[in-house]
Amino acid sequence: MAELEIGEHCSFPNCNQLDFLPFNCEDCCQVFCKDHRSKSLHQCIQDVQDTGGVSSEPPTSTFSSYPCELTECKDKVPTQVICEHCRKNFCLRHRHQQDHSCAMLIEKPEPMQKTAELVKKITDSIKSKPPKPKKQLSSKAQKTAAKVALIKMKMHAVGDASIPQTERLYFQVYLPIEHRCKEKSKAMYFSKEWSVGRLVDKIATMASLRNENNLADSKKLRLFHPVVGSTFPMDAKLTKLLHEDEPLFNGGDVIIEYVDNDETQLDDLDLYKV
């Protein structure tokens, strides 16, 4: 495997020294090491022609230094570090084009920028396609899922302890959108003999929800079906809702939300289970 060589070799005859910060002579356009960077030391052809064979460049002082040409930088370096693009001298910290805002710099897209552009392109392409309709679980599948959830729900659900075990209905209650910063959902149990209205009042109490159902001009708390999004009548008995065409299931989900008095349907049910 070939070795990676950094720097350039001095062009002065019999020198050929590898210099990591080589000097580029502007007159003869050759590269030299620090020992031969001076025109007189490398016997620059242009210098000899201009002076009739005598170099006009004063001897390089042992303590000479070169200021960085970046305006806000005060550093000096013992040898010139010339940018090959703008031909100005810079210190080691500002020698790269990006570090001294080189006027000749051509910006290249960073790898992360290219990745972000690709991700955006793919995302926009996906958004432009019409969403596929979600497959709705059958009533049998919903009932099976509710039975599995019920086992776990009984371990941490909250409710009125005076309700007999044989009367208890368990639901995972998804709370209003405006309440999401506190809690997304809560497992609760109720009596199957209760009305929907009493269940709504109990949820409001246990979840500390604002309940203004008795005020004419306020938004109302209503209970909604988790799959079809329709509201349940406030006077309906819970036990009856277990035997509807689109039934609720013991251990299943319900949604409670604030709506206008005449609103009977939730459109975007996915918002509640994100």
mmCIF file of C-alpha atoms in Angstrom:
data_model
loop_
_atom_site.group_PDB
_atom_site.id
_atom_site.type_symbol
_atom_site.label_atom_id
_atom_site.label_comp_id
_atom_site.label_asym_id
_atom_site.label_seq_id
_atom_site.Cartn_x
_atom_site.Cartn_y
_atom_site.Cartn_z
ATOM 1 C CA MET A 1 0.000 0.000 0.000
ATOM 2 C CA ALA A 2 1.404 3.428 -1.006
ATOM 3 C CA GLU A 3 2.243 5.775 1.875
ATOM 4 C CA LEU A 4 0.348 9.040 2.176
ATOM 5 C CA GLU A 5 2.814 11.911 1.643
ATOM 6 C CA ILE A 6 1.991 15.238 3.247
ATOM 7 C CA GLY A 7 3.737 18.456 2.131
ATOM 8 C CA GLU A 8 5.961 19.085 -0.900
ATOM 9 C CA HIS A 9 9.654 18.698 -1.754
ATOM 10 C CA CYS A 10 11.902 21.721 -2.125
ATOM 11 C CA SER A 11 12.708 22.598 -5.759
ATOM 12 C CA PHE A 12 16.197 23.890 -4.947
ATOM 13 C CA PRO A 13 18.904 21.703 -6.592
ATOM 14 C CA ASN A 14 20.426 19.067 -4.278
ATOM 15 C CA CYS A 15 17.942 19.939 -1.488
ATOM 16 C CA ASN A 16 14.653 18.113 -2.190
ATOM 17 C CA GLN A 17 13.669 18.491 1.472
ATOM 18 C CA LEU A 18 10.082 17.506 2.335
ATOM 19 C CA ASP A 19 8.426 20.538 3.934
ATOM 20 C CA PHE A 20 4.995 20.333 5.548
ATOM 21 C CA LEU A 21 4.431 24.082 5.069
ATOM 22 C CA PRO A 22 6.190 24.783 1.778
ATOM 23 C CA PHE A 23 6.744 28.286 0.416
ATOM 24 C CA ASN A 24 5.400 29.115 -3.044
ATOM 25 C CA CYS A 25 7.525 31.727 -4.817
ATOM 26 C CA GLU A 26 5.252 34.111 -6.708
ATOM 27 C CA ASP A 27 7.975 35.034 -9.206
ATOM 28 C CA CYS A 28 9.414 31.712 -10.340
ATOM 29 C CA CYS A 29 6.283 29.695 -9.320
ATOM 30 C CA GLN A 30 8.298 26.955 -7.633
ATOM 31 C CA VAL A 31 8.020 25.406 -4.200
ATOM 32 C CA PHE A 32 10.801 25.739 -1.586
ATOM 33 C CA CYS A 33 11.474 24.716 1.989
ATOM 34 C CA LYS A 34 11.967 27.263 4.772
ATOM 35 C CA ASP A 35 15.731 27.267 4.204
ATOM 36 C CA HIS A 36 15.353 28.342 0.573
ATOM 37 C CA ARG A 37 12.178 30.462 0.711
ATOM 38 C CA SER A 38 14.090 33.720 0.150
ATOM 39 C CA LYS A 39 14.579 34.753 -3.470
ATOM 40 C CA SER A 40 18.285 35.245 -2.874
ATOM 41 C CA LEU A 41 18.680 31.844 -1.224
ATOM 42 C CA HIS A 42 17.026 29.943 -4.062
ATOM 43 C CA GLN A 43 18.600 32.275 -6.654
ATOM 44 C CA CYS A 44 15.259 33.259 -8.104
ATOM 45 C CA ILE A 45 15.514 33.761 -11.876
ATOM 46 C CA GLN A 46 13.125 36.733 -11.881
ATOM 47 C CA ASP A 47 15.039 38.413 -9.077
ATOM 48 C CA VAL A 48 18.355 38.025 -10.897
ATOM 49 C CA GLN A 49 16.881 39.395 -14.141
ATOM 50 C CA ASP A 50 15.423 42.466 -12.408
ATOM 51 C CA THR A 51 18.676 43.406 -10.614
ATOM 52 C CA GLY A 52 21.213 42.402 -13.227
ATOM 53 C CA GLY A 53 22.368 39.385 -11.315
ATOM 54 C CA VAL A 54 22.323 40.939 -7.838
ATOM 55 C CA SER A 55 19.429 40.106 -5.555
ATOM 56 C CA SER A 56 17.486 43.141 -4.331
ATOM 57 C CA GLU A 57 15.935 41.242 -1.400
ATOM 58 C CA PRO A 58 17.531 42.046 1.951
ATOM 59 C CA PRO A 59 18.975 39.129 3.945
ATOM 60 C CA THR A 60 16.371 37.309 5.981
ATOM 61 C CA SER A 61 16.652 38.089 9.649
ATOM 62 C CA THR A 62 16.916 35.215 12.062
ATOM 63 C CA PHE A 63 14.005 36.711 14.022
ATOM 64 C CA SER A 64 11.720 37.728 11.155
ATOM 65 C CA SER A 65 8.003 37.020 11.545
ATOM 66 C CA TYR A 66 4.977 37.300 9.311
ATOM 67 C CA PRO A 67 1.657 38.714 10.556
ATOM 68 C CA CYS A 68 -1.588 36.903 9.848
ATOM 69 C CA GLU A 69 -3.565 38.873 7.246
ATOM 70 C CA LEU A 70 -6.909 38.090 8.868
ATOM 71 C CA THR A 71 -8.032 41.484 10.198
ATOM 72 C CA GLU A 72 -9.120 40.321 13.654
ATOM 73 C CA CYS A 73 -6.046 38.130 14.218
ATOM 74 C CA LYS A 74 -2.841 39.516 15.766
ATOM 75 C CA ASP A 75 -0.725 36.343 15.542
ATOM 76 C CA LYS A 76 2.591 36.170 13.733
ATOM 77 C CA VAL A 77 4.429 33.148 12.341
ATOM 78 C CA PRO A 78 8.165 32.631 11.773
ATOM 79 C CA THR A 79 7.573 31.512 8.205
ATOM 80 C CA GLN A 80 5.057 32.477 5.573
ATOM 81 C CA VAL A 81 1.958 30.327 5.217
ATOM 82 C CA ILE A 82 0.510 31.419 1.892
ATOM 83 C CA CYS A 83 -3.017 30.447 0.870
ATOM 84 C CA GLU A 84 -2.649 29.021 -2.624
ATOM 85 C CA HIS A 85 -6.050 30.427 -3.578
ATOM 86 C CA CYS A 86 -6.059 34.077 -2.418
ATOM 87 C CA ARG A 87 -2.219 34.329 -2.100
ATOM 88 C CA LYS A 88 -2.366 35.919 1.361
ATOM 89 C CA ASN A 89 -0.350 34.983 4.441
ATOM 90 C CA PHE A 90 -2.068 33.492 7.496
ATOM 91 C CA CYS A 91 -1.139 31.969 10.824
ATOM 92 C CA LEU A 92 -1.493 28.232 11.400
ATOM 93 C CA ARG A 93 -4.975 28.660 12.935
ATOM 94 C CA HIS A 94 -6.308 30.466 9.884
ATOM 95 C CA ARG A 95 -4.401 28.779 7.053
ATOM 96 C CA HIS A 96 -7.418 26.836 5.729
ATOM 97 C CA GLN A 97 -9.874 28.553 3.383
ATOM 98 C CA GLN A 98 -12.819 28.097 5.732
ATOM 99 C CA ASP A 99 -10.866 29.586 8.659
ATOM 100 C CA HIS A 100 -10.002 32.894 6.955
ATOM 101 C CA SER A 101 -13.184 33.189 4.835
ATOM 102 C CA CYS A 102 -11.157 32.949 1.675
ATOM 103 C CA ALA A 103 -12.534 35.069 -1.160
ATOM 104 C CA MET A 104 -11.810 32.200 -3.543
ATOM 105 C CA LEU A 105 -13.605 29.593 -1.443
ATOM 106 C CA ILE A 106 -16.193 27.489 -3.257
ATOM 107 C CA GLU A 107 -18.554 26.009 -0.689
ATOM 108 C CA LYS A 108 -19.219 22.313 -1.012
ATOM 109 C CA PRO A 109 -22.317 20.726 0.559
ATOM 110 C CA GLU A 110 -21.446 18.997 3.813
ATOM 111 C CA PRO A 111 -22.295 15.263 4.079
ATOM 112 C CA MET A 112 -24.922 16.018 6.753
ATOM 113 C CA GLN A 113 -26.502 18.653 4.510
ATOM 114 C CA LYS A 114 -26.694 16.166 1.660
ATOM 115 C CA THR A 115 -28.312 13.616 3.991
ATOM 116 C CA ALA A 116 -30.856 16.184 5.223
ATOM 117 C CA GLU A 117 -31.723 17.106 1.646
ATOM 118 C CA LEU A 118 -32.227 13.445 0.764
ATOM 119 C CA VAL A 119 -34.437 12.829 3.820
ATOM 120 C CA LYS A 120 -36.535 15.911 2.959
ATOM 121 C CA LYS A 121 -36.910 14.699 -0.622
ATOM 122 C CA ILE A 122 -38.101 11.265 0.540
ATOM 123 C CA THR A 123 -40.438 12.803 3.151
ATOM 124 C CA ASP A 124 -41.991 15.173 0.604
ATOM 125 C CA SER A 125 -42.473 12.247 -1.764
ATOM 126 C CA ILE A 126 -44.278 10.244 0.927
ATOM 127 C CA LYS A 127 -46.480 13.209 1.880
ATOM 128 C CA SER A 128 -47.522 13.706 -1.728
ATOM 129 C CA LYS A 129 -48.945 10.184 -1.902
ATOM 130 C CA PRO A 130 -52.524 9.690 -0.671
ATOM 131 C CA PRO A 131 -52.565 7.860 2.680
ATOM 132 C CA LYS A 132 -53.588 4.237 2.635
ATOM 133 C CA PRO A 133 -56.857 3.579 4.458
ATOM 134 C CA LYS A 134 -56.230 1.972 7.826
ATOM 135 C CA LYS A 135 -57.533 -1.514 8.268
ATOM 136 C CA GLN A 136 -60.152 -1.507 11.003
ATOM 137 C CA LEU A 137 -60.084 -4.381 13.464
ATOM 138 C CA SER A 138 -63.090 -6.669 13.381
ATOM 139 C CA SER A 139 -65.431 -6.750 16.351
ATOM 140 C CA LYS A 140 -64.033 -10.157 17.286
ATOM 141 C CA ALA A 141 -60.446 -8.887 17.188
ATOM 142 C CA GLN A 142 -61.382 -5.843 19.293
ATOM 143 C CA LYS A 143 -63.026 -8.097 21.878
ATOM 144 C CA THR A 144 -59.954 -10.346 22.063
ATOM 145 C CA ALA A 145 -57.633 -7.347 22.472
ATOM 146 C CA ALA A 146 -59.880 -5.954 25.218
ATOM 147 C CA LYS A 147 -59.742 -9.260 27.150
ATOM 148 C CA VAL A 148 -55.943 -9.177 27.119
ATOM 149 C CA ALA A 149 -55.873 -5.509 28.170
ATOM 150 C CA LEU A 150 -58.429 -6.138 30.930
ATOM 151 C CA ILE A 151 -56.048 -8.480 32.770
ATOM 152 C CA LYS A 152 -53.400 -5.755 33.048
ATOM 153 C CA MET A 153 -55.939 -2.960 33.585
ATOM 154 C CA LYS A 154 -57.407 -4.509 36.731
ATOM 155 C CA MET A 155 -54.006 -4.197 38.422
ATOM 156 C CA HIS A 156 -53.802 -0.396 38.258
ATOM 157 C CA ALA A 157 -57.229 0.995 37.298
ATOM 158 C CA VAL A 158 -58.798 3.625 39.565
ATOM 159 C CA GLY A 159 -62.461 4.020 40.467
ATOM 160 C CA ASP A 160 -65.086 3.978 43.199
ATOM 161 C CA ALA A 161 -64.106 1.162 45.568
ATOM 162 C CA SER A 162 -67.743 0.745 46.648
ATOM 163 C CA ILE A 163 -68.700 -0.652 43.204
ATOM 164 C CA PRO A 164 -69.120 -4.457 43.468
ATOM 165 C CA GLN A 165 -66.628 -6.503 41.486
ATOM 166 C CA THR A 166 -69.443 -8.073 39.472
ATOM 167 C CA GLU A 167 -70.668 -4.627 38.313
ATOM 168 C CA ARG A 168 -67.310 -3.140 37.293
ATOM 169 C CA LEU A 169 -66.552 -2.109 33.710
ATOM 170 C CA TYR A 170 -62.931 -1.243 32.914
ATOM 171 C CA PHE A 171 -61.913 1.255 30.226
ATOM 172 C CA GLN A 172 -58.664 2.874 29.099
ATOM 173 C CA VAL A 173 -59.890 6.471 28.982
ATOM 174 C CA TYR A 174 -58.103 8.739 26.470
ATOM 175 C CA LEU A 175 -58.233 12.278 27.835
ATOM 176 C CA PRO A 176 -58.847 15.590 25.978
ATOM 177 C CA ILE A 177 -56.091 16.941 23.709
ATOM 178 C CA GLU A 178 -55.641 20.021 25.901
ATOM 179 C CA HIS A 179 -54.864 17.713 28.843
ATOM 180 C CA ARG A 180 -52.104 15.763 27.044
ATOM 181 C CA CYS A 181 -49.219 17.668 28.636
ATOM 182 C CA LYS A 182 -50.288 16.176 31.976
ATOM 183 C CA GLU A 183 -51.551 12.715 31.062
ATOM 184 C CA LYS A 184 -52.541 10.970 27.826
ATOM 185 C CA SER A 185 -54.839 8.271 29.181
ATOM 186 C CA LYS A 186 -55.906 6.652 32.405
ATOM 187 C CA ALA A 187 -57.238 3.183 33.300
ATOM 188 C CA MET A 188 -60.530 3.508 35.213
ATOM 189 C CA TYR A 189 -63.493 1.364 36.244
ATOM 190 C CA PHE A 190 -67.188 2.231 36.563
ATOM 191 C CA SER A 191 -70.494 0.527 37.312
ATOM 192 C CA LYS A 192 -72.210 -0.995 34.315
ATOM 193 C CA GLU A 193 -75.460 0.323 35.791
ATOM 194 C CA TRP A 194 -74.356 3.948 35.411
ATOM 195 C CA SER A 195 -75.428 6.296 32.618
ATOM 196 C CA VAL A 196 -72.901 7.831 30.220
ATOM 197 C CA GLY A 197 -73.498 11.214 31.871
ATOM 198 C CA ARG A 198 -72.551 9.906 35.310
ATOM 199 C CA LEU A 199 -69.460 8.200 33.833
ATOM 200 C CA VAL A 200 -68.387 11.531 32.228
ATOM 201 C CA ASP A 201 -68.759 13.347 35.552
ATOM 202 C CA LYS A 202 -66.719 10.648 37.328
ATOM 203 C CA ILE A 203 -63.917 10.831 34.738
ATOM 204 C CA ALA A 204 -63.804 14.629 35.104
ATOM 205 C CA THR A 205 -63.431 14.276 38.882
ATOM 206 C CA MET A 206 -60.751 11.554 38.803
ATOM 207 C CA ALA A 207 -58.698 13.184 36.018
ATOM 208 C CA SER A 208 -59.180 16.770 37.298
ATOM 209 C CA LEU A 209 -60.861 17.922 34.079
ATOM 210 C CA ARG A 210 -62.807 21.148 33.727
ATOM 211 C CA ASN A 211 -66.499 20.174 33.681
ATOM 212 C CA GLU A 212 -68.926 22.861 32.519
ATOM 213 C CA ASN A 213 -71.632 20.594 31.120
ATOM 214 C CA ASN A 214 -74.187 22.537 33.128
ATOM 215 C CA LEU A 215 -73.302 25.853 31.446
ATOM 216 C CA ALA A 216 -75.121 26.674 28.204
ATOM 217 C CA ASP A 217 -72.347 28.605 26.436
ATOM 218 C CA SER A 218 -69.408 26.350 27.377
ATOM 219 C CA LYS A 219 -67.882 23.430 25.536
ATOM 220 C CA LYS A 220 -69.192 20.088 26.753
ATOM 221 C CA LEU A 221 -67.376 16.960 27.874
ATOM 222 C CA ARG A 222 -68.624 14.041 25.780
ATOM 223 C CA LEU A 223 -67.767 10.340 25.552
ATOM 224 C CA PHE A 224 -66.774 8.991 22.106
ATOM 225 C CA HIS A 225 -66.397 5.560 20.518
ATOM 226 C CA PRO A 226 -62.656 4.774 20.019
ATOM 227 C CA VAL A 227 -63.083 3.254 16.535
ATOM 228 C CA VAL A 228 -65.916 5.053 14.733
ATOM 229 C CA GLY A 229 -65.576 8.349 16.660
ATOM 230 C CA SER A 230 -69.293 8.853 17.346
ATOM 231 C CA THR A 231 -70.537 10.284 20.647
ATOM 232 C CA PHE A 232 -72.670 8.311 23.077
ATOM 233 C CA PRO A 233 -75.996 9.727 24.370
ATOM 234 C CA MET A 234 -75.538 11.085 27.899
ATOM 235 C CA ASP A 235 -78.610 9.202 29.169
ATOM 236 C CA ALA A 236 -77.593 5.793 27.720
ATOM 237 C CA LYS A 237 -76.842 3.001 30.208
ATOM 238 C CA LEU A 238 -73.315 1.543 30.006
ATOM 239 C CA THR A 239 -74.637 -1.995 30.050
ATOM 240 C CA LYS A 240 -76.569 -1.222 26.838
ATOM 241 C CA LEU A 241 -73.427 0.032 25.076
ATOM 242 C CA LEU A 242 -71.902 -3.434 25.411
ATOM 243 C CA HIS A 243 -74.484 -4.813 22.963
ATOM 244 C CA GLU A 244 -74.652 -2.165 20.220
ATOM 245 C CA ASP A 245 -73.734 -2.749 16.548
ATOM 246 C CA GLU A 246 -70.439 -0.997 17.342
ATOM 247 C CA PRO A 247 -70.107 -2.106 20.969
ATOM 248 C CA LEU A 248 -67.793 -1.073 23.762
ATOM 249 C CA PHE A 249 -65.783 -3.839 25.408
ATOM 250 C CA ASN A 250 -64.879 -4.422 29.022
ATOM 251 C CA GLY A 251 -61.136 -3.673 28.955
ATOM 252 C CA GLY A 252 -61.409 -1.590 25.775
ATOM 253 C CA ASP A 253 -60.857 2.110 25.031
ATOM 254 C CA VAL A 254 -63.067 5.195 25.190
ATOM 255 C CA ILE A 255 -62.309 8.847 24.376
ATOM 256 C CA ILE A 256 -63.489 11.880 26.318
ATOM 257 C CA GLU A 257 -63.227 15.309 24.686
ATOM 258 C CA TYR A 258 -64.492 18.890 24.825
ATOM 259 C CA VAL A 259 -66.816 19.681 21.901
ATOM 260 C CA ASP A 260 -69.534 22.115 20.935
ATOM 261 C CA ASN A 261 -73.011 21.195 22.116
ATOM 262 C CA ASP A 262 -74.170 20.029 18.677
ATOM 263 C CA GLU A 263 -70.963 18.167 17.732
ATOM 264 C CA THR A 264 -71.400 14.392 17.583
ATOM 265 C CA GLN A 265 -68.304 13.138 15.742
ATOM 266 C CA LEU A 266 -64.506 13.118 16.223
ATOM 267 C CA ASP A 267 -62.646 13.049 12.913
ATOM 268 C CA ASP A 268 -58.961 12.475 13.744
ATOM 269 C CA LEU A 269 -58.945 9.624 16.266
ATOM 270 C CA ASP A 270 -55.198 8.995 15.743
ATOM 271 C CA LEU A 271 -54.409 12.160 17.707
ATOM 272 C CA TYR A 272 -55.444 10.457 20.920
ATOM 273 C CA LYS A 273 -53.186 7.392 20.668
ATOM 274 C CA VAL A 274 -50.000 9.030 19.388
#
